[in-house]
Short mmCIF file of N, CA and C in Angstrom, two decimals:
data_model
loop_
_atom_site.label_atom_id
_atom_site.label_comp_id
_atom_site.label_asym_id
_atom_site.label_seq_id
_atom_site.Cartn_x
_atom_site.Cartn_y
_atom_site.Cartn_z
N MET A 1 -42.73 56.60 -31.19
CA MET A 1 -44.12 56.56 -29.96
C MET A 1 -44.73 56.72 -30.86
N LYS A 2 -44.60 57.90 -31.67
CA LYS A 2 -45.54 58.34 -32.81
C LYS A 2 -45.80 57.22 -34.03
N ASN A 3 -44.61 56.68 -34.35
CA ASN A 3 -44.93 55.52 -35.10
C ASN A 3 -45.90 54.44 -34.32
N HIS A 4 -45.58 54.04 -33.11
CA HIS A 4 -46.84 53.26 -32.81
C HIS A 4 -47.82 53.37 -32.68
N ILE A 5 -48.36 54.58 -32.34
CA ILE A 5 -49.67 55.33 -32.18
C ILE A 5 -50.14 55.09 -33.37
N SER A 6 -49.32 55.41 -34.50
CA SER A 6 -50.32 55.43 -35.74
C SER A 6 -50.15 53.62 -36.68
N LEU A 7 -49.83 53.24 -36.07
CA LEU A 7 -49.81 51.80 -35.93
C LEU A 7 -50.89 50.79 -35.75
N ILE A 8 -51.16 51.36 -34.12
CA ILE A 8 -52.43 51.18 -33.62
C ILE A 8 -53.14 51.55 -34.44
N ILE A 9 -53.65 53.08 -34.72
CA ILE A 9 -54.59 53.55 -35.35
C ILE A 9 -54.92 52.95 -36.65
N VAL A 10 -54.00 52.58 -37.38
CA VAL A 10 -54.19 52.08 -38.90
C VAL A 10 -55.01 50.32 -38.69
N SER A 11 -54.24 49.85 -37.77
CA SER A 11 -54.51 48.61 -37.38
C SER A 11 -56.16 48.53 -36.76
N LEU A 12 -56.61 49.31 -36.20
CA LEU A 12 -57.20 49.21 -35.56
C LEU A 12 -58.84 49.69 -36.78
N LEU A 13 -58.63 50.82 -37.82
CA LEU A 13 -59.07 51.17 -38.66
C LEU A 13 -59.47 49.89 -39.49
N CYS A 14 -58.58 49.16 -39.68
CA CYS A 14 -58.58 48.12 -40.60
C CYS A 14 -59.37 47.10 -40.51
N ALA A 15 -59.66 46.93 -39.07
CA ALA A 15 -60.23 45.53 -38.15
C ALA A 15 -61.43 46.03 -38.15
N LEU A 16 -62.09 47.57 -38.01
CA LEU A 16 -63.40 47.86 -38.25
C LEU A 16 -63.67 47.98 -39.66
N LEU A 17 -62.66 47.85 -40.98
CA LEU A 17 -63.14 47.61 -42.12
C LEU A 17 -63.71 46.52 -42.55
N LEU A 18 -62.86 45.58 -42.19
CA LEU A 18 -63.19 44.34 -42.55
C LEU A 18 -64.09 43.38 -41.74
N GLY A 19 -64.27 43.93 -40.26
CA GLY A 19 -64.79 43.47 -39.80
C GLY A 19 -66.82 44.00 -40.06
N SER A 20 -66.64 44.71 -40.90
CA SER A 20 -67.95 45.45 -41.33
C SER A 20 -68.18 45.14 -42.33
N CYS A 21 -67.65 44.69 -43.37
CA CYS A 21 -67.78 43.47 -44.97
C CYS A 21 -68.69 42.19 -44.63
N SER A 22 -69.48 41.85 -44.75
CA SER A 22 -70.75 40.77 -44.56
C SER A 22 -70.49 39.92 -45.98
N THR A 23 -70.04 39.25 -45.62
CA THR A 23 -69.51 38.07 -46.65
C THR A 23 -70.91 36.96 -47.10
N ASP A 24 -70.95 36.70 -48.39
CA ASP A 24 -72.06 36.07 -48.76
C ASP A 24 -72.09 34.60 -49.06
N ALA A 25 -72.34 33.76 -48.31
CA ALA A 25 -71.81 32.26 -48.55
C ALA A 25 -72.24 32.11 -50.06
N LEU A 26 -73.08 32.35 -50.95
CA LEU A 26 -73.34 32.30 -52.43
C LEU A 26 -71.91 32.06 -53.48
N ASP A 27 -71.23 32.86 -53.01
CA ASP A 27 -69.93 32.85 -53.33
C ASP A 27 -69.46 31.83 -53.40
N SER A 28 -69.38 30.83 -52.48
CA SER A 28 -68.77 29.41 -52.15
C SER A 28 -69.46 28.36 -52.63
N THR A 29 -70.75 28.72 -53.34
CA THR A 29 -71.92 27.40 -53.93
C THR A 29 -70.96 27.29 -55.44
N PRO A 30 -71.46 25.92 -55.91
CA PRO A 30 -71.16 25.92 -56.95
C PRO A 30 -72.41 26.67 -58.11
N THR A 31 -71.80 26.93 -59.66
CA THR A 31 -72.40 27.52 -60.07
C THR A 31 -74.15 27.16 -60.28
N ALA A 32 -74.27 26.03 -60.40
CA ALA A 32 -75.72 25.27 -60.69
C ALA A 32 -76.58 26.02 -59.68
N VAL A 33 -75.80 25.79 -58.54
CA VAL A 33 -76.72 26.58 -56.99
C VAL A 33 -76.83 27.76 -56.69
N SER A 34 -75.71 28.42 -57.54
CA SER A 34 -75.99 30.05 -56.74
C SER A 34 -76.76 30.42 -57.82
N GLU A 35 -76.89 30.05 -59.39
CA GLU A 35 -77.69 30.14 -60.29
C GLU A 35 -79.52 29.93 -59.48
N PHE A 36 -79.29 29.00 -58.97
CA PHE A 36 -81.02 28.38 -58.56
C PHE A 36 -81.42 29.33 -57.44
N ILE A 37 -80.42 29.63 -56.60
CA ILE A 37 -80.81 30.31 -55.68
C ILE A 37 -81.04 31.97 -56.33
N THR A 38 -79.94 32.52 -57.20
CA THR A 38 -80.47 33.81 -57.90
C THR A 38 -81.52 33.96 -58.55
N GLU A 39 -82.06 32.93 -59.35
CA GLU A 39 -83.25 32.60 -59.97
C GLU A 39 -84.33 32.86 -59.44
N TYR A 40 -84.64 31.51 -58.00
CA TYR A 40 -85.73 31.76 -57.35
C TYR A 40 -85.64 32.77 -56.07
N PHE A 41 -84.88 32.97 -55.50
CA PHE A 41 -84.47 33.91 -53.99
C PHE A 41 -84.07 34.95 -54.47
N PRO A 42 -83.95 35.65 -55.68
CA PRO A 42 -83.36 36.88 -55.84
C PRO A 42 -83.44 37.60 -54.50
N ASN A 43 -82.11 38.63 -54.68
CA ASN A 43 -81.83 39.77 -53.36
C ASN A 43 -81.77 38.78 -52.26
N THR A 44 -81.22 37.65 -51.86
CA THR A 44 -81.64 37.31 -50.91
C THR A 44 -79.84 36.69 -50.41
N ARG A 45 -79.38 36.73 -49.43
CA ARG A 45 -78.11 36.45 -48.76
C ARG A 45 -78.22 35.12 -48.38
N VAL A 46 -77.30 34.58 -48.69
CA VAL A 46 -76.77 33.25 -48.25
C VAL A 46 -75.92 33.36 -47.31
N LYS A 47 -77.06 32.96 -46.04
CA LYS A 47 -76.53 33.28 -44.54
C LYS A 47 -75.18 31.84 -44.66
N SER A 48 -75.66 30.47 -44.93
CA SER A 48 -74.13 29.25 -45.19
C SER A 48 -74.39 28.18 -46.10
N TYR A 49 -73.71 28.12 -46.21
CA TYR A 49 -73.04 26.64 -47.22
C TYR A 49 -73.11 25.85 -46.67
N THR A 50 -73.32 24.60 -46.59
CA THR A 50 -72.52 23.12 -45.87
C THR A 50 -72.65 22.29 -46.76
N PRO A 51 -71.41 21.55 -46.90
CA PRO A 51 -71.36 19.84 -47.41
C PRO A 51 -71.77 19.35 -46.04
N LEU A 52 -72.64 18.39 -46.39
CA LEU A 52 -72.88 17.19 -46.08
C LEU A 52 -72.25 16.27 -46.00
N ALA A 53 -72.46 15.00 -45.11
CA ALA A 53 -71.38 13.89 -45.00
C ALA A 53 -72.10 12.99 -46.54
N ASP A 54 -73.32 13.27 -46.83
CA ASP A 54 -73.27 11.86 -48.39
C ASP A 54 -73.39 12.40 -49.12
N GLY A 55 -72.64 13.50 -49.01
CA GLY A 55 -72.14 14.34 -50.43
C GLY A 55 -72.89 15.45 -50.95
N SER A 56 -74.56 15.47 -50.49
CA SER A 56 -74.78 16.66 -50.66
C SER A 56 -74.67 17.85 -49.88
N HIS A 57 -75.35 18.83 -50.31
CA HIS A 57 -74.77 20.17 -49.08
C HIS A 57 -76.16 20.90 -49.03
N LYS A 58 -76.26 22.03 -48.83
CA LYS A 58 -77.16 22.75 -47.71
C LYS A 58 -76.76 23.84 -48.05
N ALA A 59 -78.03 25.15 -48.29
CA ALA A 59 -77.69 26.64 -48.25
C ALA A 59 -78.77 27.12 -46.93
N VAL A 60 -78.65 27.70 -46.34
CA VAL A 60 -79.54 28.48 -45.32
C VAL A 60 -79.50 29.72 -45.73
N LEU A 61 -80.56 30.45 -46.45
CA LEU A 61 -80.96 31.42 -46.93
C LEU A 61 -81.31 32.80 -45.63
N ASP A 62 -80.80 33.79 -46.01
CA ASP A 62 -81.15 34.72 -45.14
C ASP A 62 -82.33 35.14 -44.69
N ASN A 63 -83.40 34.93 -43.35
CA ASN A 63 -84.70 35.33 -43.57
C ASN A 63 -85.34 34.58 -44.60
N SER A 64 -85.07 33.56 -44.83
CA SER A 64 -85.42 32.90 -46.22
C SER A 64 -85.64 31.45 -46.07
N ALA A 65 -85.43 30.76 -47.22
CA ALA A 65 -85.39 29.07 -47.05
C ALA A 65 -84.42 28.68 -47.01
N THR A 66 -84.52 26.99 -46.49
CA THR A 66 -83.32 26.31 -46.36
C THR A 66 -83.60 25.06 -47.82
N ILE A 67 -82.19 25.18 -48.45
CA ILE A 67 -82.32 24.36 -49.50
C ILE A 67 -81.09 22.96 -49.92
N VAL A 68 -81.95 22.00 -49.53
CA VAL A 68 -80.67 20.77 -49.94
C VAL A 68 -80.36 20.56 -51.44
N PHE A 69 -78.98 20.38 -51.74
CA PHE A 69 -79.15 20.12 -53.03
C PHE A 69 -78.45 18.35 -53.18
N ASP A 70 -78.37 17.43 -53.94
CA ASP A 70 -77.92 16.24 -53.70
C ASP A 70 -76.16 16.19 -54.78
N LYS A 71 -75.80 15.42 -55.04
CA LYS A 71 -74.44 15.48 -55.41
C LYS A 71 -74.05 16.30 -56.90
N GLU A 72 -75.54 15.71 -57.37
CA GLU A 72 -75.17 16.80 -58.84
C GLU A 72 -75.97 18.14 -58.76
N ASN A 73 -75.75 18.62 -57.51
CA ASN A 73 -76.29 20.07 -57.04
C ASN A 73 -77.77 20.21 -57.96
N ARG A 74 -78.60 19.01 -57.83
CA ARG A 74 -79.88 19.48 -57.91
C ARG A 74 -80.72 19.65 -56.54
N TRP A 75 -81.61 20.12 -56.56
CA TRP A 75 -82.81 20.24 -55.52
C TRP A 75 -82.97 19.03 -54.78
N ILE A 76 -83.46 18.50 -53.77
CA ILE A 76 -84.13 17.69 -53.14
C ILE A 76 -85.01 18.27 -52.18
N ASP A 77 -84.84 19.25 -51.30
CA ASP A 77 -85.59 19.65 -50.40
C ASP A 77 -85.46 21.06 -50.45
N ILE A 78 -86.56 21.68 -49.99
CA ILE A 78 -87.02 23.06 -50.26
C ILE A 78 -87.50 23.10 -49.01
N ASP A 79 -87.18 24.12 -47.85
CA ASP A 79 -88.17 24.59 -47.03
C ASP A 79 -88.13 25.91 -46.74
N GLY A 80 -89.64 26.72 -46.66
CA GLY A 80 -89.55 27.93 -46.36
C GLY A 80 -89.55 28.84 -45.19
N GLU A 81 -88.97 27.73 -44.42
CA GLU A 81 -88.91 27.93 -42.86
C GLU A 81 -90.01 28.50 -42.51
N GLY A 82 -91.33 28.81 -42.53
CA GLY A 82 -92.52 28.97 -42.15
C GLY A 82 -93.16 30.08 -43.06
N SER A 83 -92.24 30.23 -44.63
CA SER A 83 -92.99 31.02 -45.42
C SER A 83 -93.28 30.35 -46.73
N THR A 84 -94.01 30.76 -47.41
CA THR A 84 -94.39 29.62 -48.47
C THR A 84 -93.73 30.16 -49.76
N LEU A 85 -93.26 29.11 -50.73
CA LEU A 85 -92.21 29.02 -51.12
C LEU A 85 -92.67 30.35 -52.78
N PRO A 86 -92.35 30.53 -53.39
CA PRO A 86 -92.25 31.17 -54.89
C PRO A 86 -93.08 30.76 -55.42
N ASP A 87 -94.44 31.15 -56.19
CA ASP A 87 -94.86 30.60 -57.27
C ASP A 87 -93.99 30.17 -58.18
N VAL A 88 -93.21 31.16 -58.86
CA VAL A 88 -92.49 31.06 -60.26
C VAL A 88 -91.71 29.43 -59.82
N LEU A 89 -91.08 29.64 -58.64
CA LEU A 89 -90.34 27.95 -57.99
C LEU A 89 -91.05 26.68 -58.39
N MET A 90 -92.64 27.22 -57.68
CA MET A 90 -93.73 26.08 -58.05
C MET A 90 -93.78 25.33 -59.62
N TYR A 91 -93.79 26.46 -60.34
CA TYR A 91 -94.21 26.44 -61.78
C TYR A 91 -93.13 25.64 -62.66
N ASP A 92 -92.11 26.04 -62.60
CA ASP A 92 -90.71 26.10 -63.17
C ASP A 92 -90.16 24.50 -63.02
N GLN A 93 -90.26 24.13 -61.57
CA GLN A 93 -89.68 23.44 -60.91
C GLN A 93 -90.96 21.72 -60.59
N LEU A 94 -91.94 21.92 -60.52
CA LEU A 94 -93.29 20.74 -60.64
C LEU A 94 -93.32 20.36 -61.53
N PRO A 95 -93.69 19.08 -61.69
CA PRO A 95 -94.08 18.37 -63.08
C PRO A 95 -95.72 18.97 -63.37
N PRO A 96 -95.79 19.06 -64.45
CA PRO A 96 -96.78 20.29 -65.15
C PRO A 96 -98.45 19.48 -64.35
N GLU A 97 -98.39 18.14 -64.66
CA GLU A 97 -99.81 17.76 -63.74
C GLU A 97 -99.44 18.07 -62.44
N LEU A 98 -98.79 18.19 -61.78
CA LEU A 98 -98.77 18.79 -60.37
C LEU A 98 -99.01 19.90 -60.29
N TYR A 99 -98.40 20.80 -60.49
CA TYR A 99 -98.27 22.34 -60.74
C TYR A 99 -100.22 22.83 -61.44
N SER A 100 -100.41 21.69 -62.10
CA SER A 100 -101.74 22.07 -62.67
C SER A 100 -102.64 21.73 -61.89
N TYR A 101 -102.72 20.77 -61.19
CA TYR A 101 -103.72 20.34 -59.83
C TYR A 101 -103.51 21.36 -58.66
N LEU A 102 -102.14 21.77 -58.56
CA LEU A 102 -102.19 23.10 -57.57
C LEU A 102 -103.01 24.54 -57.92
N GLN A 103 -102.72 24.47 -59.05
CA GLN A 103 -103.90 25.53 -59.68
C GLN A 103 -104.64 25.49 -59.49
N GLY A 104 -105.41 24.17 -60.17
CA GLY A 104 -107.01 24.08 -60.30
C GLY A 104 -108.11 23.75 -58.77
N THR A 105 -107.00 23.74 -57.57
CA THR A 105 -107.44 23.61 -56.39
C THR A 105 -106.86 25.16 -55.14
N ALA A 106 -106.27 26.02 -56.56
CA ALA A 106 -105.69 27.14 -55.96
C ALA A 106 -105.05 27.32 -55.14
N MET A 107 -103.69 26.09 -54.70
CA MET A 107 -102.88 26.53 -53.69
C MET A 107 -101.88 26.49 -54.39
N GLN A 108 -101.38 27.03 -55.37
CA GLN A 108 -100.03 26.95 -55.78
C GLN A 108 -99.24 28.02 -55.08
N ARG A 109 -99.86 28.49 -54.29
CA ARG A 109 -99.11 29.62 -53.35
C ARG A 109 -99.35 29.55 -52.04
N ASP A 110 -99.39 28.03 -51.54
CA ASP A 110 -99.55 27.70 -50.20
C ASP A 110 -98.61 26.71 -49.86
N VAL A 111 -97.41 26.64 -50.65
CA VAL A 111 -96.40 25.51 -50.65
C VAL A 111 -95.41 25.78 -49.91
N TYR A 112 -95.14 25.42 -48.53
CA TYR A 112 -94.66 25.77 -47.13
C TYR A 112 -93.19 25.04 -47.71
N ALA A 113 -93.13 23.76 -47.93
CA ALA A 113 -92.06 22.82 -48.36
C ALA A 113 -92.32 22.20 -49.22
N VAL A 114 -90.87 21.48 -50.16
CA VAL A 114 -91.50 20.78 -51.03
C VAL A 114 -89.98 19.99 -51.26
N THR A 115 -90.13 18.07 -51.16
CA THR A 115 -89.22 17.58 -51.01
C THR A 115 -89.24 16.37 -52.26
N ARG A 116 -88.24 16.11 -53.11
CA ARG A 116 -88.31 14.96 -54.02
C ARG A 116 -87.08 14.40 -54.20
N ASP A 117 -87.69 12.89 -54.70
CA ASP A 117 -86.53 11.71 -54.72
C ASP A 117 -87.05 11.48 -55.84
N ARG A 118 -86.31 9.47 -56.07
CA ARG A 118 -86.72 9.47 -57.63
C ARG A 118 -88.34 8.82 -57.60
N PHE A 119 -88.73 8.97 -56.81
CA PHE A 119 -90.37 8.33 -56.63
C PHE A 119 -91.46 9.15 -56.79
N TYR A 120 -90.96 10.40 -55.99
CA TYR A 120 -92.65 11.22 -55.36
C TYR A 120 -91.65 12.67 -55.23
N TYR A 121 -92.89 13.45 -55.69
CA TYR A 121 -92.51 15.05 -54.69
C TYR A 121 -93.60 15.32 -53.92
N LYS A 122 -93.00 15.54 -52.51
CA LYS A 122 -94.17 15.70 -51.20
C LYS A 122 -93.86 17.35 -51.16
N LEU A 123 -95.36 17.83 -51.29
CA LEU A 123 -95.67 18.65 -50.67
C LEU A 123 -96.19 19.28 -49.50
N THR A 124 -95.42 20.23 -48.87
CA THR A 124 -96.34 20.63 -47.50
C THR A 124 -96.71 21.87 -47.37
N MET A 125 -98.10 21.49 -47.07
CA MET A 125 -98.87 22.21 -46.75
C MET A 125 -98.77 23.00 -45.35
N LEU A 126 -99.86 24.12 -45.49
CA LEU A 126 -100.45 24.64 -44.15
C LEU A 126 -100.79 22.89 -43.01
N ASP A 127 -101.60 22.32 -43.88
CA ASP A 127 -101.95 21.74 -42.21
C ASP A 127 -102.60 20.43 -43.06
N THR A 128 -101.41 20.21 -44.28
CA THR A 128 -101.39 18.91 -45.37
C THR A 128 -100.54 18.45 -45.76
N VAL A 129 -100.60 17.21 -46.62
CA VAL A 129 -99.31 16.96 -47.18
C VAL A 129 -100.02 16.31 -49.01
N ILE A 130 -99.67 16.74 -49.81
CA ILE A 130 -99.78 16.21 -51.07
C ILE A 130 -98.34 15.51 -51.84
N THR A 131 -98.60 14.68 -52.31
CA THR A 131 -97.41 13.89 -52.89
C THR A 131 -98.22 13.52 -54.10
N TYR A 132 -96.88 13.55 -55.08
CA TYR A 132 -97.33 13.23 -56.29
C TYR A 132 -96.50 12.01 -56.72
N ASN A 133 -96.99 11.10 -57.29
CA ASN A 133 -95.75 9.60 -57.75
C ASN A 133 -95.43 9.58 -58.87
N ILE A 134 -94.24 9.76 -59.28
CA ILE A 134 -93.28 10.28 -60.74
C ILE A 134 -93.83 9.07 -61.48
N SER A 135 -93.65 7.94 -61.01
CA SER A 135 -93.77 7.05 -62.21
C SER A 135 -95.48 6.59 -62.64
N THR A 136 -96.27 6.99 -61.76
CA THR A 136 -97.99 7.05 -62.24
C THR A 136 -98.77 7.95 -62.40
N GLY A 137 -98.11 8.96 -61.98
CA GLY A 137 -98.83 10.32 -62.02
C GLY A 137 -100.03 10.61 -60.95
N ALA A 138 -100.15 9.76 -59.86
CA ALA A 138 -100.88 10.14 -58.54
C ALA A 138 -100.72 11.15 -57.87
N ILE A 139 -101.74 11.79 -58.17
CA ILE A 139 -101.77 12.81 -56.79
C ILE A 139 -102.67 12.27 -55.91
N THR A 140 -101.95 12.45 -54.18
CA THR A 140 -102.93 11.83 -53.13
C THR A 140 -102.72 13.04 -52.33
N TYR A 141 -103.97 13.20 -51.94
CA TYR A 141 -104.58 14.62 -51.41
C TYR A 141 -106.01 14.08 -50.68
N PRO A 142 -105.67 14.90 -49.69
CA PRO A 142 -104.86 15.00 -48.45
C PRO A 142 -104.37 14.08 -47.32
N SER A 143 -103.69 14.21 -46.95
CA SER A 143 -103.04 13.39 -46.04
C SER A 143 -102.74 14.60 -44.79
N VAL A 144 -103.10 14.17 -43.79
CA VAL A 144 -102.94 15.06 -42.77
C VAL A 144 -101.69 15.10 -42.23
N ARG A 145 -101.17 16.23 -42.00
CA ARG A 145 -99.44 16.08 -41.35
C ARG A 145 -99.38 16.00 -40.40
#
């Protein structure tokens, strides 16, 4: 009986210890994805990492952004989920002409979401959307959201 009670106590302690450990889904992401998240969203836990049907994948950061990566692990959509995106992210990841435009209009810290494809970058601000045509370099602003 004494061994049975000891076994129950040890089992309960193990369950408590294992249950209190929180895993970070960052550990299950490809290296390029984890490096991107660590660089631009430091000290932020990855709440979930999900492969999508088209070969892309989505990372949901705890109390922060949601990022969709394509098959080659390049970001294609970053949504700040109600918060603005880091200025360093905008500086590093936008074409220089687009970032210069944002600086010139003092909006580089006002981007809530950014999407890109082969043709355009689309920046979602609080009350407008700015688009950048990759082939022509044309910037369209404002367009009401």
